XYZ file of C-alpha atoms in Angstrom:
151
model
C 108.922 94.652 80.278
C 108.693 91.921 82.888
C 110.637 91.220 86.068
C 113.883 89.553 85.033
C 114.502 86.422 87.103
C 118.111 85.235 87.111
C 118.197 82.073 89.194
C 116.269 79.726 91.424
C 117.835 80.164 94.858
C 115.852 78.020 97.265
C 112.588 76.364 98.186
C 111.072 77.003 101.600
C 109.508 73.890 103.141
C 107.272 74.183 106.196
C 107.308 71.290 108.665
C 105.662 70.916 112.088
C 107.937 71.860 114.989
C 107.993 68.292 116.282
C 109.221 67.077 112.861
C 112.170 69.472 112.350
C 114.846 67.024 113.514
C 113.224 64.174 111.593
C 113.135 66.332 108.451
C 116.785 67.335 108.946
C 117.770 63.659 109.254
C 115.738 62.755 106.149
C 117.414 65.408 104.006
C 120.926 64.567 105.252
C 120.784 60.784 105.728
C 118.315 59.763 103.009
C 118.907 62.415 100.345
C 122.557 63.115 101.203
C 122.212 66.894 101.394
C 124.647 68.905 103.489
C 123.408 71.498 106.002
C 124.648 75.064 105.710
C 125.671 75.840 109.280
C 126.751 79.369 108.347
C 123.197 80.613 107.749
C 121.704 82.752 110.512
C 118.487 81.434 111.990
C 115.232 83.299 111.561
C 113.852 84.239 115.003
C 111.017 81.923 116.101
C 111.488 79.643 113.059
C 113.709 76.653 113.909
C 115.018 74.595 111.036
C 117.962 74.478 108.706
C 119.267 75.243 105.249
C 120.393 72.329 103.067
C 122.691 72.593 100.049
C 121.540 71.020 96.788
C 124.040 70.319 94.024
C 127.483 68.916 93.528
C 129.617 68.945 96.667
C 131.672 72.107 96.780
C 129.543 73.644 94.007
C 125.976 73.798 95.337
C 123.471 75.248 92.928
C 120.644 76.051 95.335
C 119.321 75.379 98.829
C 116.240 74.080 100.583
C 115.102 75.953 103.687
C 113.359 73.710 106.206
C 111.183 75.886 108.443
C 109.609 74.499 111.598
C 106.362 76.224 112.537
C 103.068 75.384 114.222
C 99.848 77.226 114.764
C 99.411 80.856 113.808
C 101.868 82.712 111.588
C 104.988 84.158 113.220
C 104.556 87.608 114.804
C 106.218 89.350 111.862
C 103.836 87.809 109.288
C 101.069 90.153 108.223
C 98.441 87.377 108.058
C 98.107 83.662 107.391
C 98.287 84.405 103.668
C 101.164 86.885 104.055
C 103.444 84.486 105.906
C 106.970 83.948 104.528
C 107.128 80.539 106.235
C 104.545 79.163 103.780
C 105.942 76.809 101.158
C 107.617 79.063 98.612
C 110.116 79.371 95.810
C 112.825 82.036 96.056
C 114.080 83.572 92.832
C 116.899 86.078 92.352
C 116.527 89.356 90.474
C 119.105 91.961 89.433
C 117.793 94.862 91.527
C 114.958 94.471 94.008
C 114.042 98.168 94.004
C 113.717 98.150 90.200
C 111.677 94.964 90.535
C 109.348 96.655 93.014
C 108.917 99.582 90.613
C 108.114 97.203 87.766
C 105.595 95.265 89.895
C 103.981 98.598 90.816
C 103.862 99.616 87.143
C 102.171 96.305 86.235
C 99.814 96.627 89.263
C 100.950 93.257 90.636
C 100.270 93.062 94.373
C 103.212 92.156 96.596
C 104.284 92.584 100.207
C 107.489 92.871 102.220
C 108.395 91.476 105.618
C 108.358 93.992 108.430
C 110.174 93.759 111.720
C 113.109 91.696 110.419
C 114.401 93.983 107.691
C 114.862 97.698 107.133
C 112.930 100.017 104.856
C 115.036 99.051 101.842
C 113.885 95.438 101.929
C 115.955 93.142 99.747
C 113.060 90.753 99.183
C 109.423 90.906 98.182
C 106.706 88.266 98.281
C 103.825 87.735 95.892
C 101.353 84.995 95.026
C 101.066 83.502 91.557
C 97.529 83.059 90.131
C 97.235 79.644 91.852
C 98.161 81.069 95.274
C 101.746 79.755 95.346
C 104.094 82.045 97.258
C 107.039 83.497 95.322
C 109.931 85.286 97.026
C 112.018 87.623 94.911
C 115.311 88.781 96.331
C 118.290 90.684 95.041
C 121.120 88.551 93.758
C 124.179 88.657 95.950
C 122.151 89.236 99.127
C 121.312 85.611 99.843
C 123.651 82.883 101.065
C 121.740 80.176 99.197
C 123.783 80.933 96.076
C 127.443 80.200 96.817
C 128.635 80.768 93.264
C 130.686 83.794 92.312
C 128.580 86.532 90.725
C 130.322 87.859 87.624
C 129.387 89.631 84.444
C 126.294 91.752 83.944
C 123.627 89.602 85.570
């Protein structure tokens, strides 16, 4: 068995703090994306979420994250920093996913300090060092579609 990925939910893009507004303008004015003003901000990480997809029916989001210097205080290290460029994918049940990753001996980590013990997301690196975020479907605002059926 492998982890069952359902959907691509968002990409996380890291930009320097002094470029956050410029990046926001680029994504809205040049690419025509609409910001999601309903998303809560991550402490110490200014930026915004941008919808991607047909107006009124967005299919995913881009998270623009403004950071400089060392990782945020809740990152475990420079490598274990959720503000690195990453791809977020949705899974059916994050606890089952964690059990399957454990069974396959795939290393992963969870954020501490921002979430409780039943974290709804895990992070892992692919063989090339690209950061992958897995989170439980229905727990992320980047998917605005109605969840139906047995996903």
